[in-house]
mmCIF file with all atom_site columns, C-alpha atoms in Angstrom:
data_model
loop_
_atom_site.group_PDB
_atom_site.id
_atom_site.type_symbol
_atom_site.label_atom_id
_atom_site.label_alt_id
_atom_site.label_comp_id
_atom_site.label_asym_id
_atom_site.label_entity_id
_atom_site.label_seq_id
_atom_site.pdbx_PDB_ins_code
_atom_site.Cartn_x
_atom_site.Cartn_y
_atom_site.Cartn_z
_atom_site.occupancy
_atom_site.B_iso_or_equiv
_atom_site.pdbx_formal_charge
_atom_site.auth_seq_id
_atom_site.auth_comp_id
_atom_site.auth_asym_id
_atom_site.auth_atom_id
_atom_site.pdbx_PDB_model_num
ATOM 1   C CA . MET O 1 1   ? 0.000   0.000  0.000  1.00 47.00 ? 42  MET O CA 1
ATOM 2   C CA . ASN O 1 2   ? 1.441   3.371  -0.875 1.00 51.00 ? 43  ASN O CA 1
ATOM 3   C CA . SER O 1 3   ? 2.158   5.802  1.945  1.00 52.00 ? 44  SER O CA 1
ATOM 4   C CA . LEU O 1 4   ? -0.345  8.394  0.708  1.00 52.00 ? 45  LEU O CA 1
ATOM 5   C CA . THR O 1 5   ? -3.268  6.117  1.544  1.00 53.00 ? 46  THR O CA 1
ATOM 6   C CA . ARG O 1 6   ? -2.230  5.679  5.182  1.00 52.00 ? 47  ARG O CA 1
ATOM 7   C CA . ASN O 1 7   ? -3.110  8.919  6.935  1.00 53.00 ? 48  ASN O CA 1
ATOM 8   C CA . CYS O 1 8   ? -3.493  7.335  10.378 1.00 54.00 ? 49  CYS O CA 1
ATOM 9   C CA . GLU O 1 9   ? -0.790  5.370  12.115 1.00 63.00 ? 50  GLU O CA 1
ATOM 10  C CA . GLY O 1 10  ? -1.463  1.699  11.372 1.00 69.00 ? 51  GLY O CA 1
ATOM 11  C CA . MET O 1 11  ? -4.910  2.210  9.865  1.00 70.00 ? 52  MET O CA 1
ATOM 12  C CA . GLY O 1 12  ? -5.661  2.704  6.180  1.00 74.00 ? 53  GLY O CA 1
ATOM 13  C CA . ARG O 1 13  ? -8.467  4.826  4.768  1.00 74.00 ? 54  ARG O CA 1
ATOM 14  C CA . ARG O 1 14  ? -10.653 1.831  3.965  1.00 77.00 ? 55  ARG O CA 1
ATOM 15  C CA . ASP O 1 15  ? -10.206 0.434  7.466  1.00 77.00 ? 56  ASP O CA 1
ATOM 16  C CA . PHE O 1 16  ? -11.050 3.802  8.985  1.00 75.00 ? 57  PHE O CA 1
ATOM 17  C CA . LEU O 1 17  ? -14.171 4.202  6.828  1.00 78.00 ? 58  LEU O CA 1
ATOM 18  C CA . GLN O 1 18  ? -15.289 0.661  7.577  1.00 78.00 ? 59  GLN O CA 1
ATOM 19  C CA . VAL O 1 19  ? -14.964 1.131  11.337 1.00 79.00 ? 60  VAL O CA 1
ATOM 20  C CA . GLY O 1 20  ? -16.427 4.646  11.293 1.00 78.00 ? 61  GLY O CA 1
ATOM 21  C CA . LEU O 1 21  ? -19.441 3.767  9.170  1.00 77.00 ? 62  LEU O CA 1
ATOM 22  C CA . SER O 1 22  ? -20.113 0.667  11.248 1.00 79.00 ? 63  SER O CA 1
ATOM 23  C CA . ALA O 1 23  ? -20.102 2.803  14.392 1.00 77.00 ? 64  ALA O CA 1
ATOM 24  C CA . LEU O 1 24  ? -22.435 5.376  12.838 1.00 74.00 ? 65  LEU O CA 1
ATOM 25  C CA . GLY O 1 25  ? -24.746 2.627  11.661 1.00 74.00 ? 66  GLY O CA 1
ATOM 26  C CA . GLY O 1 26  ? -24.834 1.191  15.165 1.00 74.00 ? 67  GLY O CA 1
ATOM 27  C CA . LEU O 1 27  ? -25.653 4.579  16.667 1.00 73.00 ? 68  LEU O CA 1
ATOM 28  C CA . GLY O 1 28  ? -28.541 5.154  14.285 1.00 73.00 ? 69  GLY O CA 1
ATOM 29  C CA . LEU O 1 29  ? -29.894 1.617  14.445 1.00 74.00 ? 70  LEU O CA 1
ATOM 30  C CA . SER O 1 30  ? -31.750 2.037  17.745 1.00 72.00 ? 71  SER O CA 1
ATOM 31  C CA . GLU O 1 31  ? -33.506 5.182  16.534 1.00 72.00 ? 72  GLU O CA 1
ATOM 32  C CA . MET O 1 32  ? -34.512 3.502  13.278 1.00 71.00 ? 73  MET O CA 1
ATOM 33  C CA . MET O 1 33  ? -35.875 0.481  15.140 1.00 72.00 ? 74  MET O CA 1
ATOM 34  C CA . ALA O 1 34  ? -37.874 2.753  17.468 1.00 72.00 ? 75  ALA O CA 1
ATOM 35  C CA . LEU O 1 35  ? -39.308 4.631  14.485 1.00 68.00 ? 76  LEU O CA 1
ATOM 36  C CA . ARG O 1 36  ? -40.340 1.397  12.816 1.00 70.00 ? 77  ARG O CA 1
ATOM 37  C CA . ALA O 1 37  ? -41.979 0.175  16.007 1.00 70.00 ? 78  ALA O CA 1
ATOM 38  C CA . SER O 1 38  ? -43.968 3.373  16.461 1.00 68.00 ? 79  SER O CA 1
ATOM 39  C CA . ALA O 1 39  ? -44.801 3.758  12.757 1.00 65.00 ? 80  ALA O CA 1
ATOM 40  C CA . ALA O 1 40  ? -47.574 1.173  12.952 1.00 63.00 ? 81  ALA O CA 1
ATOM 41  C CA . GLY O 1 41  ? -49.758 3.262  15.260 1.00 67.00 ? 82  GLY O CA 1
ATOM 42  C CA . ASN O 1 42  ? -48.514 6.783  14.511 1.00 64.00 ? 83  ASN O CA 1
ATOM 43  C CA . PRO O 1 43  ? -48.905 8.292  11.010 1.00 61.00 ? 84  PRO O CA 1
ATOM 44  C CA . SER O 1 44  ? -46.390 11.098 11.638 1.00 60.00 ? 85  SER O CA 1
ATOM 45  C CA . ALA O 1 45  ? -43.709 8.585  12.638 1.00 53.00 ? 86  ALA O CA 1
ATOM 46  C CA . ALA O 1 46  ? -44.439 6.607  9.478  1.00 53.00 ? 87  ALA O CA 1
ATOM 47  C CA . SER O 1 47  ? -44.008 9.702  7.300  1.00 57.00 ? 88  SER O CA 1
ATOM 48  C CA . MET O 1 48  ? -40.750 10.561 9.106  1.00 53.00 ? 89  MET O CA 1
ATOM 49  C CA . LEU O 1 49  ? -39.445 7.065  8.459  1.00 52.00 ? 90  LEU O CA 1
ATOM 50  C CA . LYS O 1 50  ? -40.260 7.304  4.748  1.00 56.00 ? 91  LYS O CA 1
ATOM 51  C CA . ALA O 1 51  ? -38.905 10.840 4.332  1.00 53.00 ? 92  ALA O CA 1
ATOM 52  C CA . GLY O 1 52  ? -35.544 10.157 5.966  1.00 54.00 ? 93  GLY O CA 1
ATOM 53  C CA . GLY O 1 53  ? -34.896 13.812 6.754  1.00 58.00 ? 94  GLY O CA 1
ATOM 54  C CA . SER O 1 54  ? -34.791 16.960 4.685  1.00 64.00 ? 95  SER O CA 1
ATOM 55  C CA . ASP O 1 55  ? -31.155 16.875 3.558  1.00 65.00 ? 96  ASP O CA 1
ATOM 56  C CA . LEU O 1 56  ? -30.713 15.388 0.121  1.00 68.00 ? 97  LEU O CA 1
ATOM 57  C CA . ARG O 1 57  ? -26.981 15.413 -0.527 1.00 72.00 ? 98  ARG O CA 1
ATOM 58  C CA . CYS O 1 58  ? -23.636 15.471 1.242  1.00 74.00 ? 99  CYS O CA 1
ATOM 59  C CA . ILE O 1 59  ? -20.341 16.288 -0.466 1.00 75.00 ? 100 ILE O CA 1
ATOM 60  C CA . PHE O 1 60  ? -17.157 15.713 1.498  1.00 76.00 ? 101 PHE O CA 1
ATOM 61  C CA . VAL O 1 61  ? -14.162 17.642 0.119  1.00 73.00 ? 102 VAL O CA 1
ATOM 62  C CA . TRP O 1 62  ? -10.818 16.358 1.382  1.00 72.00 ? 103 TRP O CA 1
ATOM 63  C CA . LEU O 1 63  ? -8.157  18.462 -0.364 1.00 65.00 ? 104 LEU O CA 1
ATOM 64  C CA . ASP O 1 64  ? -5.226  16.130 0.418  1.00 74.00 ? 105 ASP O CA 1
ATOM 65  C CA . GLY O 1 65  ? -2.257  18.006 -1.001 1.00 78.00 ? 106 GLY O CA 1
ATOM 66  C CA . GLY O 1 66  ? -4.496  20.841 -2.198 1.00 77.00 ? 107 GLY O CA 1
ATOM 67  C CA . PRO O 1 67  ? -4.656  24.457 -1.055 1.00 80.00 ? 108 PRO O CA 1
ATOM 68  C CA . SER O 1 68  ? -4.631  25.128 2.664  1.00 80.00 ? 109 SER O CA 1
ATOM 69  C CA . HIS O 1 69  ? -7.716  26.107 4.640  1.00 78.00 ? 110 HIS O CA 1
ATOM 70  C CA . TYR O 1 70  ? -6.326  29.647 4.938  1.00 79.00 ? 111 TYR O CA 1
ATOM 71  C CA . GLU O 1 71  ? -6.530  29.944 1.139  1.00 83.00 ? 112 GLU O CA 1
ATOM 72  C CA . THR O 1 72  ? -10.020 28.433 0.805  1.00 86.00 ? 113 THR O CA 1
ATOM 73  C CA . PHE O 1 73  ? -12.735 28.139 3.461  1.00 85.00 ? 114 PHE O CA 1
ATOM 74  C CA . ASP O 1 74  ? -11.070 29.557 6.590  1.00 85.00 ? 115 ASP O CA 1
ATOM 75  C CA . PRO O 1 75  ? -9.109  32.719 5.778  1.00 87.00 ? 116 PRO O CA 1
ATOM 76  C CA . LYS O 1 76  ? -7.469  34.583 8.640  1.00 85.00 ? 117 LYS O CA 1
ATOM 77  C CA . PRO O 1 77  ? -7.663  38.266 7.602  1.00 83.00 ? 118 PRO O CA 1
ATOM 78  C CA . ASP O 1 78  ? -6.315  39.494 10.948 1.00 86.00 ? 119 ASP O CA 1
ATOM 79  C CA . ALA O 1 79  ? -3.322  37.119 11.019 1.00 87.00 ? 120 ALA O CA 1
ATOM 80  C CA . PRO O 1 80  ? 0.218   38.223 10.114 1.00 88.00 ? 121 PRO O CA 1
ATOM 81  C CA . ALA O 1 81  ? 0.953   38.354 6.361  1.00 80.00 ? 122 ALA O CA 1
ATOM 82  C CA . GLU O 1 82  ? 3.172   35.249 6.407  1.00 80.00 ? 123 GLU O CA 1
ATOM 83  C CA . ILE O 1 83  ? 0.313   33.167 7.872  1.00 81.00 ? 124 ILE O CA 1
ATOM 84  C CA . ARG O 1 84  ? -2.827  34.472 6.176  1.00 78.00 ? 125 ARG O CA 1
ATOM 85  C CA . GLY O 1 85  ? -1.688  33.795 2.604  1.00 77.00 ? 126 GLY O CA 1
ATOM 86  C CA . GLU O 1 86  ? -1.835  35.871 -0.549 1.00 83.00 ? 127 GLU O CA 1
ATOM 87  C CA . PHE O 1 87  ? -5.613  35.945 -1.106 1.00 87.00 ? 128 PHE O CA 1
ATOM 88  C CA . LYS O 1 88  ? -8.065  38.350 0.510  1.00 89.00 ? 129 LYS O CA 1
ATOM 89  C CA . SER O 1 89  ? -11.209 37.261 2.316  1.00 90.00 ? 130 SER O CA 1
ATOM 90  C CA . ILE O 1 90  ? -14.690 38.042 1.023  1.00 93.00 ? 131 ILE O CA 1
ATOM 91  C CA . PRO O 1 91  ? -18.029 37.895 2.864  1.00 93.00 ? 132 PRO O CA 1
ATOM 92  C CA . THR O 1 92  ? -20.399 35.001 2.230  1.00 92.00 ? 133 THR O CA 1
ATOM 93  C CA . ALA O 1 93  ? -24.194 34.820 2.136  1.00 92.00 ? 134 ALA O CA 1
ATOM 94  C CA . VAL O 1 94  ? -24.072 34.139 5.897  1.00 91.00 ? 135 VAL O CA 1
ATOM 95  C CA . PRO O 1 95  ? -23.167 37.248 7.948  1.00 91.00 ? 136 PRO O CA 1
ATOM 96  C CA . GLY O 1 96  ? -19.854 36.994 9.777  1.00 89.00 ? 137 GLY O CA 1
ATOM 97  C CA . VAL O 1 97  ? -18.461 34.135 7.670  1.00 90.00 ? 138 VAL O CA 1
ATOM 98  C CA . HIS O 1 98  ? -15.717 34.796 5.123  1.00 90.00 ? 139 HIS O CA 1
ATOM 99  C CA . PHE O 1 99  ? -14.155 32.695 2.353  1.00 91.00 ? 140 PHE O CA 1
ATOM 100 C CA . SER O 1 100 ? -11.112 33.301 0.215  1.00 91.00 ? 141 SER O CA 1
ATOM 101 C CA . GLU O 1 101 ? -11.546 35.572 -2.801 1.00 93.00 ? 142 GLU O CA 1
ATOM 102 C CA . VAL O 1 102 ? -10.813 32.606 -5.087 1.00 91.00 ? 143 VAL O CA 1
ATOM 103 C CA . MET O 1 103 ? -14.239 31.110 -4.233 1.00 90.00 ? 144 MET O CA 1
ATOM 104 C CA . PRO O 1 104 ? -16.791 33.838 -5.021 1.00 93.00 ? 145 PRO O CA 1
ATOM 105 C CA . GLN O 1 105 ? -19.529 31.481 -6.263 1.00 93.00 ? 146 GLN O CA 1
ATOM 106 C CA . LEU O 1 106 ? -19.324 29.308 -3.153 1.00 90.00 ? 147 LEU O CA 1
ATOM 107 C CA . ALA O 1 107 ? -19.403 32.435 -0.983 1.00 92.00 ? 148 ALA O CA 1
ATOM 108 C CA . LYS O 1 108 ? -22.647 33.541 -2.676 1.00 93.00 ? 149 LYS O CA 1
ATOM 109 C CA . SER O 1 109 ? -24.346 30.209 -2.005 1.00 92.00 ? 150 SER O CA 1
ATOM 110 C CA . PHE O 1 110 ? -22.986 29.523 1.496  1.00 90.00 ? 151 PHE O CA 1
ATOM 111 C CA . ASP O 1 111 ? -26.493 29.644 2.976  1.00 88.00 ? 152 ASP O CA 1
ATOM 112 C CA . LYS O 1 112 ? -27.156 26.310 1.208  1.00 87.00 ? 153 LYS O CA 1
ATOM 113 C CA . PHE O 1 113 ? -24.263 24.268 2.651  1.00 84.00 ? 154 PHE O CA 1
ATOM 114 C CA . THR O 1 114 ? -21.956 24.077 5.651  1.00 81.00 ? 155 THR O CA 1
ATOM 115 C CA . VAL O 1 115 ? -18.233 23.953 6.359  1.00 82.00 ? 156 VAL O CA 1
ATOM 116 C CA . VAL O 1 116 ? -16.791 22.109 9.360  1.00 79.00 ? 157 VAL O CA 1
ATOM 117 C CA . ARG O 1 117 ? -13.901 24.094 10.840 1.00 78.00 ? 158 ARG O CA 1
ATOM 118 C CA . SER O 1 118 ? -13.528 22.230 14.128 1.00 78.00 ? 159 SER O CA 1
ATOM 119 C CA . ILE O 1 119 ? -11.540 19.131 13.159 1.00 75.00 ? 160 ILE O CA 1
ATOM 120 C CA . ALA O 1 120 ? -8.252  18.582 14.988 1.00 76.00 ? 161 ALA O CA 1
ATOM 121 C CA . HIS O 1 121 ? -5.599  15.863 14.990 1.00 76.00 ? 162 HIS O CA 1
ATOM 122 C CA . LYS O 1 122 ? -2.155  15.168 16.421 1.00 80.00 ? 163 LYS O CA 1
ATOM 123 C CA . GLN O 1 123 ? -0.370  14.310 13.163 1.00 75.00 ? 164 GLN O CA 1
ATOM 124 C CA . ASN O 1 124 ? 1.831   16.777 11.336 1.00 69.00 ? 165 ASN O CA 1
ATOM 125 C CA . ASN O 1 125 ? 1.233   15.385 7.854  1.00 61.00 ? 166 ASN O CA 1
#
């Protein structure tokens, strides 16, 4: 296996996804079973079970080797020049949130998606 596919020490991407998705499936299983049990006597629970929520799509962007978060979705306009990068920040459709100037179309439609900025890890790669 090439070294680019092993981002965690001793665990490949496929292993990580398999374990993570199994855990998520286990967490949601009890709620799904409860919905199915109550769907027989409760029409609103039955419609909730069929609908499956209001979100239709999820796109996960992992820019491994791509531009940094300072140059895309998390600019630091108040940081020193050597940290904040060469691009300016622009406001998005959501007040108080800024993107890099290289993503004007995404900034206009930011009220229709979300960006997770709270992920942390101990690796330096």
